[in-house]
mmCIF file of C-alpha atoms in Angstrom:
data_model
loop_
_atom_site.group_PDB
_atom_site.id
_atom_site.type_symbol
_atom_site.label_atom_id
_atom_site.label_comp_id
_atom_site.label_asym_id
_atom_site.label_seq_id
_atom_site.Cartn_x
_atom_site.Cartn_y
_atom_site.Cartn_z
ATOM 1 C CA MET A 263 0.000 0.000 0.000
ATOM 2 C CA CYS A 264 1.182 3.537 -0.769
ATOM 3 C CA ASN A 265 2.092 6.146 1.784
ATOM 4 C CA THR A 266 -1.028 7.320 3.610
ATOM 5 C CA LYS A 267 0.364 10.794 4.383
ATOM 6 C CA LYS A 268 -1.165 13.651 2.404
ATOM 7 C CA ARG A 269 1.530 14.178 -0.163
ATOM 8 C CA VAL A 270 1.298 15.791 -3.569
ATOM 9 C CA ALA A 271 2.067 13.814 -6.709
ATOM 10 C CA LEU A 272 2.547 15.278 -10.183
ATOM 11 C CA VAL A 273 2.209 12.775 -13.020
ATOM 12 C CA THR A 274 3.114 14.192 -16.411
ATOM 13 C CA GLY A 275 1.255 12.993 -19.472
ATOM 14 C CA SER A 276 -1.441 11.470 -17.280
ATOM 15 C CA ALA A 277 -4.670 12.000 -19.211
ATOM 16 C CA LYS A 278 -4.458 8.568 -20.825
ATOM 17 C CA GLY A 279 -2.651 5.227 -20.772
ATOM 18 C CA ILE A 280 -0.057 4.377 -18.136
ATOM 19 C CA GLY A 281 -0.061 7.906 -16.729
ATOM 20 C CA LYS A 282 -3.825 7.774 -16.176
ATOM 21 C CA ALA A 283 -3.505 4.477 -14.301
ATOM 22 C CA ILE A 284 -0.706 5.898 -12.132
ATOM 23 C CA VAL A 285 -2.509 9.092 -11.161
ATOM 24 C CA TRP A 286 -5.659 7.094 -10.350
ATOM 25 C CA LYS A 287 -3.758 4.634 -8.146
ATOM 26 C CA LEU A 288 -1.971 7.427 -6.290
ATOM 27 C CA ALA A 289 -5.285 9.190 -5.649
ATOM 28 C CA GLU A 290 -6.762 5.907 -4.459
ATOM 29 C CA ASN A 291 -3.957 5.729 -1.909
ATOM 30 C CA GLY A 292 -4.504 9.191 -0.519
ATOM 31 C CA TYR A 293 -2.186 11.419 -2.526
ATOM 32 C CA ASP A 294 -3.323 14.805 -3.743
ATOM 33 C CA VAL A 295 -2.648 14.528 -7.466
ATOM 34 C CA VAL A 296 -1.937 16.708 -10.463
ATOM 35 C CA ILE A 297 -2.923 15.572 -13.940
ATOM 36 C CA ASN A 298 -0.653 17.084 -16.566
ATOM 37 C CA TYR A 299 -1.564 17.002 -20.248
ATOM 38 C CA LEU A 300 -0.678 18.759 -23.482
ATOM 39 C CA HIS A 301 -3.422 18.036 -26.023
ATOM 40 C CA SER A 302 -5.849 15.670 -24.255
ATOM 41 C CA LYS A 303 -7.876 18.298 -22.409
ATOM 42 C CA LYS A 304 -11.197 16.459 -22.580
ATOM 43 C CA GLU A 305 -9.713 13.213 -21.248
ATOM 44 C CA ALA A 306 -7.783 15.030 -18.511
ATOM 45 C CA GLU A 307 -10.818 16.942 -17.257
ATOM 46 C CA LEU A 308 -12.977 13.811 -17.290
ATOM 47 C CA LEU A 309 -10.336 11.949 -15.273
ATOM 48 C CA GLN A 310 -10.144 14.856 -12.832
ATOM 49 C CA LYS A 311 -13.918 14.729 -12.381
ATOM 50 C CA HIS A 312 -13.881 10.967 -11.734
ATOM 51 C CA ILE A 313 -11.055 11.259 -9.204
ATOM 52 C CA GLN A 314 -12.780 14.074 -7.329
ATOM 53 C CA GLU A 315 -16.038 12.112 -7.219
ATOM 54 C CA THR A 316 -14.332 8.907 -6.059
ATOM 55 C CA PHE A 317 -11.558 9.841 -3.627
ATOM 56 C CA PRO A 318 -11.257 12.395 -0.780
ATOM 57 C CA VAL A 319 -8.249 14.120 -2.354
ATOM 58 C CA THR A 320 -7.485 17.324 -4.196
ATOM 59 C CA CYS A 321 -6.955 16.884 -7.924
ATOM 60 C CA LEU A 322 -5.609 19.593 -10.213
ATOM 61 C CA CYS A 323 -5.540 19.462 -13.991
ATOM 62 C CA ILE A 324 -2.828 21.540 -15.684
ATOM 63 C CA GLN A 325 -1.859 21.874 -19.334
ATOM 64 C CA ALA A 326 1.869 22.216 -19.961
ATOM 65 C CA ASP A 327 4.472 21.181 -22.501
ATOM 66 C CA VAL A 328 7.183 19.526 -20.387
ATOM 67 C CA SER A 329 9.816 20.242 -23.031
ATOM 68 C CA SER A 330 9.386 23.967 -22.287
ATOM 69 C CA GLU A 331 11.174 25.326 -19.208
ATOM 70 C CA VAL A 332 8.756 28.258 -19.101
ATOM 71 C CA GLU A 333 5.666 26.049 -19.109
ATOM 72 C CA VAL A 334 7.108 23.649 -16.529
ATOM 73 C CA ASP A 335 7.950 26.584 -14.267
ATOM 74 C CA ARG A 336 4.402 27.903 -14.636
ATOM 75 C CA MET A 337 2.901 24.494 -13.879
ATOM 76 C CA VAL A 338 4.989 23.835 -10.772
ATOM 77 C CA HIS A 339 4.466 27.390 -9.507
ATOM 78 C CA ASN A 340 0.720 26.808 -9.837
ATOM 79 C CA ILE A 341 1.022 23.585 -7.819
ATOM 80 C CA GLU A 342 3.091 25.334 -5.153
ATOM 81 C CA GLU A 343 0.518 28.094 -4.872
ATOM 82 C CA GLN A 344 -2.404 25.702 -4.489
ATOM 83 C CA LEU A 345 -0.941 22.603 -2.821
ATOM 84 C CA GLY A 346 2.394 23.673 -1.350
ATOM 85 C CA GLY A 347 4.726 21.838 -3.718
ATOM 86 C CA VAL A 348 5.460 18.549 -5.438
ATOM 87 C CA ASP A 349 6.523 15.676 -3.163
ATOM 88 C CA VAL A 350 6.330 12.932 -5.792
ATOM 89 C CA LEU A 351 7.136 13.441 -9.471
ATOM 90 C CA VAL A 352 6.355 10.800 -12.072
ATOM 91 C CA ASN A 353 7.919 11.693 -15.428
ATOM 92 C CA ASN A 354 5.568 9.826 -17.737
ATOM 93 C CA ALA A 355 5.046 12.286 -20.609
ATOM 94 C CA ALA A 356 6.508 10.905 -23.825
ATOM 95 C CA VAL A 357 6.129 10.825 -27.580
ATOM 96 C CA ASP A 358 6.786 7.887 -29.878
ATOM 97 C CA LEU A 359 7.009 9.016 -33.492
ATOM 98 C CA SER A 360 7.497 5.551 -34.953
ATOM 99 C CA ASN A 361 8.129 5.568 -38.678
ATOM 100 C CA LEU A 362 10.078 3.605 -41.271
ATOM 101 C CA PHE A 363 13.780 4.175 -40.717
ATOM 102 C CA HIS A 364 14.421 5.766 -44.094
ATOM 103 C CA LEU A 365 11.635 8.276 -43.418
ATOM 104 C CA LYS A 366 13.035 9.402 -40.076
ATOM 105 C CA THR A 367 14.087 13.047 -39.788
ATOM 106 C CA ALA A 368 16.377 14.948 -37.454
ATOM 107 C CA GLU A 369 13.420 17.137 -36.518
ATOM 108 C CA GLU A 370 11.486 14.083 -35.275
ATOM 109 C CA PHE A 371 14.553 12.865 -33.397
ATOM 110 C CA ARG A 372 14.991 16.205 -31.623
ATOM 111 C CA LYS A 373 11.307 16.413 -30.701
ATOM 112 C CA THR A 374 11.411 12.929 -29.176
ATOM 113 C CA LEU A 375 14.483 13.770 -27.109
ATOM 114 C CA ASP A 376 13.035 17.140 -26.080
ATOM 115 C CA VAL A 377 9.876 15.588 -24.637
ATOM 116 C CA ASN A 378 11.150 12.248 -23.343
ATOM 117 C CA VAL A 379 14.484 13.348 -21.879
ATOM 118 C CA VAL A 380 14.663 17.136 -21.609
ATOM 119 C CA GLY A 381 11.074 17.161 -20.346
ATOM 120 C CA ALA A 382 11.975 14.809 -17.489
ATOM 121 C CA PHE A 383 15.037 16.951 -16.704
ATOM 122 C CA ASN A 384 12.990 20.164 -16.702
ATOM 123 C CA CYS A 385 10.453 18.766 -14.243
ATOM 124 C CA ALA A 386 13.049 17.192 -11.938
ATOM 125 C CA VAL A 387 15.129 20.360 -11.719
ATOM 126 C CA ARG A 388 12.054 22.484 -11.028
ATOM 127 C CA VAL A 389 10.712 20.346 -8.149
ATOM 128 C CA LYS A 390 14.129 19.779 -6.583
ATOM 129 C CA LYS A 391 14.130 22.919 -4.387
ATOM 130 C CA HIS A 392 10.938 22.025 -2.518
ATOM 131 C CA MET A 393 12.010 18.414 -2.077
ATOM 132 C CA MET A 394 15.449 19.386 -0.779
ATOM 133 C CA GLU A 395 14.030 21.957 1.631
ATOM 134 C CA GLN A 396 11.750 19.363 3.236
ATOM 135 C CA GLU A 397 14.419 16.638 2.970
ATOM 136 C CA TYR A 398 12.013 14.316 1.157
ATOM 137 C CA GLY A 399 11.205 13.601 -2.450
ATOM 138 C CA ARG A 400 10.499 10.792 -4.878
ATOM 139 C CA ILE A 401 11.065 10.894 -8.635
ATOM 140 C CA ILE A 402 10.046 8.046 -10.919
ATOM 141 C CA ASN A 403 10.975 8.147 -14.597
ATOM 142 C CA ILE A 404 8.831 5.999 -16.858
ATOM 143 C CA SER A 405 11.374 4.452 -19.186
ATOM 144 C CA SER A 406 10.961 1.374 -21.405
ATOM 145 C CA THR A 407 12.618 -1.904 -22.262
ATOM 146 C CA ASN A 408 13.197 -0.182 -25.612
ATOM 147 C CA GLY A 409 16.009 1.651 -23.871
ATOM 148 C CA MET A 410 17.622 -1.565 -22.650
ATOM 149 C CA ASN A 411 17.468 -4.559 -24.966
ATOM 150 C CA THR A 412 14.477 -4.182 -27.264
ATOM 151 C CA TYR A 413 15.440 -2.603 -30.532
ATOM 152 C CA TYR A 414 13.259 -1.492 -33.439
ATOM 153 C CA PRO A 415 14.913 0.716 -36.099
ATOM 154 C CA MET A 416 11.514 2.285 -36.793
ATOM 155 C CA SER A 417 11.591 3.687 -33.238
ATOM 156 C CA ILE A 418 15.309 4.537 -33.127
ATOM 157 C CA ASP A 419 14.629 7.983 -31.651
ATOM 158 C CA TYR A 420 12.292 6.586 -28.982
ATOM 159 C CA ASP A 421 14.776 3.833 -28.095
ATOM 160 C CA ALA A 422 17.605 6.369 -27.781
ATOM 161 C CA SER A 423 15.456 8.641 -25.618
ATOM 162 C CA LYS A 424 14.638 5.856 -23.160
ATOM 163 C CA ALA A 425 18.293 4.815 -22.913
ATOM 164 C CA ALA A 426 19.116 8.455 -22.169
ATOM 165 C CA LEU A 427 16.321 8.574 -19.576
ATOM 166 C CA ASN A 428 17.893 5.605 -17.791
ATOM 167 C CA SER A 429 21.207 7.443 -17.697
ATOM 168 C CA LEU A 430 19.464 10.586 -16.470
ATOM 169 C CA THR A 431 17.891 8.537 -13.674
ATOM 170 C CA HIS A 432 21.304 7.471 -12.366
ATOM 171 C CA ASP A 433 22.784 10.966 -12.609
ATOM 172 C CA LEU A 434 19.843 12.607 -10.838
ATOM 173 C CA ALA A 435 19.920 9.982 -8.073
ATOM 174 C CA VAL A 436 23.553 10.855 -7.378
ATOM 175 C CA GLN A 437 23.001 14.606 -7.641
ATOM 176 C CA PHE A 438 19.880 14.653 -5.430
ATOM 177 C CA ALA A 439 21.061 12.213 -2.730
ATOM 178 C CA PRO A 440 20.341 11.543 0.053
ATOM 179 C CA TYR A 441 16.888 13.099 0.373
ATOM 180 C CA ILE A 442 15.421 12.617 -3.094
ATOM 181 C CA HIS A 443 15.196 9.055 -4.367
ATOM 182 C CA VAL A 444 15.258 8.715 -8.142
ATOM 183 C CA ASN A 445 14.288 5.465 -9.843
ATOM 184 C CA ALA A 446 12.982 4.412 -13.221
ATOM 185 C CA VAL A 447 10.376 1.883 -14.259
ATOM 186 C CA ALA A 448 10.934 0.161 -17.618
ATOM 187 C CA PRO A 449 7.700 -1.351 -18.944
ATOM 188 C CA GLY A 450 7.670 -3.844 -21.767
ATOM 189 C CA PHE A 451 4.589 -4.405 -23.921
ATOM 190 C CA ILE A 452 1.732 -2.734 -22.025
ATOM 191 C CA GLY A 453 -1.816 -2.876 -23.358
ATOM 192 C CA THR A 454 -2.733 0.805 -23.394
ATOM 193 C CA GLU A 455 -5.195 2.310 -25.855
ATOM 194 C CA THR A 456 -2.433 3.637 -28.103
ATOM 195 C CA GLU A 457 -0.218 0.546 -27.808
ATOM 196 C CA LEU A 458 -2.911 -1.825 -29.064
ATOM 197 C CA ASP A 459 -4.461 0.500 -31.619
ATOM 198 C CA GLY A 460 -3.842 -0.588 -35.207
ATOM 199 C CA TYR A 461 -2.132 -3.921 -34.456
ATOM 200 C CA ASP A 462 -3.612 -7.082 -35.902
ATOM 201 C CA GLU A 463 -4.096 -10.295 -33.937
ATOM 202 C CA GLU A 464 -1.105 -12.009 -35.541
ATOM 203 C CA PHE A 465 1.279 -9.240 -34.465
ATOM 204 C CA LEU A 466 -0.062 -9.308 -30.909
ATOM 205 C CA ARG A 467 0.312 -13.085 -30.840
ATOM 206 C CA GLN A 468 3.956 -12.863 -31.965
ATOM 207 C CA GLU A 469 4.714 -10.205 -29.368
ATOM 208 C CA CYS A 470 3.113 -12.232 -26.577
ATOM 209 C CA GLU A 471 5.271 -15.219 -27.547
ATOM 210 C CA LYS A 472 8.315 -13.134 -26.554
ATOM 211 C CA ILE A 473 6.909 -12.654 -23.044
ATOM 212 C CA LEU A 474 7.434 -15.483 -20.571
ATOM 213 C CA VAL A 475 4.088 -14.979 -18.853
ATOM 214 C CA GLY A 476 2.373 -15.211 -22.245
ATOM 215 C CA ARG A 477 0.497 -11.915 -22.298
ATOM 216 C CA TYR A 478 1.014 -8.182 -22.500
ATOM 217 C CA GLY A 479 0.863 -6.112 -19.340
ATOM 218 C CA GLU A 480 -1.871 -3.847 -18.018
ATOM 219 C CA PRO A 481 -1.380 -0.145 -17.171
ATOM 220 C CA GLU A 482 -2.619 -0.855 -13.658
ATOM 221 C CA GLU A 483 0.283 -3.254 -13.097
ATOM 222 C CA VAL A 484 2.754 -0.467 -13.847
ATOM 223 C CA ALA A 485 0.774 1.822 -11.550
ATOM 224 C CA HIS A 486 1.053 -0.680 -8.685
ATOM 225 C CA LEU A 487 4.842 -0.762 -9.098
ATOM 226 C CA VAL A 488 5.149 3.021 -9.188
ATOM 227 C CA CYS A 489 2.927 3.285 -6.128
ATOM 228 C CA PHE A 490 5.181 0.907 -4.242
ATOM 229 C CA LEU A 491 8.382 2.679 -5.291
ATOM 230 C CA VAL A 492 7.190 6.036 -3.950
ATOM 231 C CA SER A 493 6.011 4.514 -0.670
ATOM 232 C CA ASP A 494 7.930 4.354 2.609
ATOM 233 C CA GLN A 495 8.172 0.578 2.164
ATOM 234 C CA ALA A 496 10.587 1.239 -0.717
ATOM 235 C CA ASP A 497 12.750 3.693 1.203
ATOM 236 C CA PHE A 498 15.937 1.687 0.539
ATOM 237 C CA ILE A 499 15.376 1.520 -3.225
ATOM 238 C CA ASN A 500 17.244 4.258 -5.073
ATOM 239 C CA ASN A 501 19.184 4.741 -8.326
ATOM 240 C CA THR A 502 17.538 1.675 -9.864
ATOM 241 C CA ILE A 503 15.880 0.742 -13.156
ATOM 242 C CA VAL A 504 13.058 -1.727 -12.506
ATOM 243 C CA ARG A 505 11.832 -3.783 -15.452
ATOM 244 C CA ILE A 506 8.163 -4.729 -15.634
ATOM 245 C CA ASP A 507 7.837 -6.765 -18.785
ATOM 246 C CA GLY A 508 6.570 -10.233 -17.887
ATOM 247 C CA GLY A 509 9.994 -11.722 -18.569
ATOM 248 C CA GLN A 510 10.309 -10.324 -22.094
ATOM 249 C CA ILE A 511 12.926 -11.997 -24.276
ATOM 250 C CA GLY A 512 14.109 -11.023 -27.715
ATOM 251 C CA SER A 513 13.075 -7.917 -29.614
#
């Protein structure tokens, strides 16, 4: 079970998919939560409404592009004004501009790195002051097995960004020690709306054959892991990349 103290958790990119599952689970466990989104305003506001109707917590909904220092500063300042500051940061916002390798562009590559890596850096740096002042903080970066040993040339920019995010996790853990714990979660094939959209049954079957448990994961399973890692029960876990992939083999 997550920490029962009234702490504030910011989950970037949390209107849909894994981020939505994480922010819901944190709210369920008593955290005041902040839903961050860029384009999915309708989904974010509907999620906010459901959380407020279901759990006795405060839930904010803030639009911000995490790749922009100015917008991140505005978002965190807003949280500080209303809730006092961010105690738990989950860097989930990401883009995956998968395309045939020969159609890839440097512009796409830069955008992927800006959101997936620079965005995580922007948010971590901005929340650091509050966390250091109170001598407590938890940062979870949502990485991917694509950054470790799953390689698809059509997602070369995404793969590179997740490998960089793993490196960023280690560097931030060292820089922010001892009060702020920084870990990463590396999901494998997770059955979100966007992950399953457009794939035929044969492709899904082939992908599941690479997973030892014989199925793809659920967003809620990632949320459970994140919830544990930010809890007091995980106080001795730091500077670690935790895979959650069902025993995925091959790529």
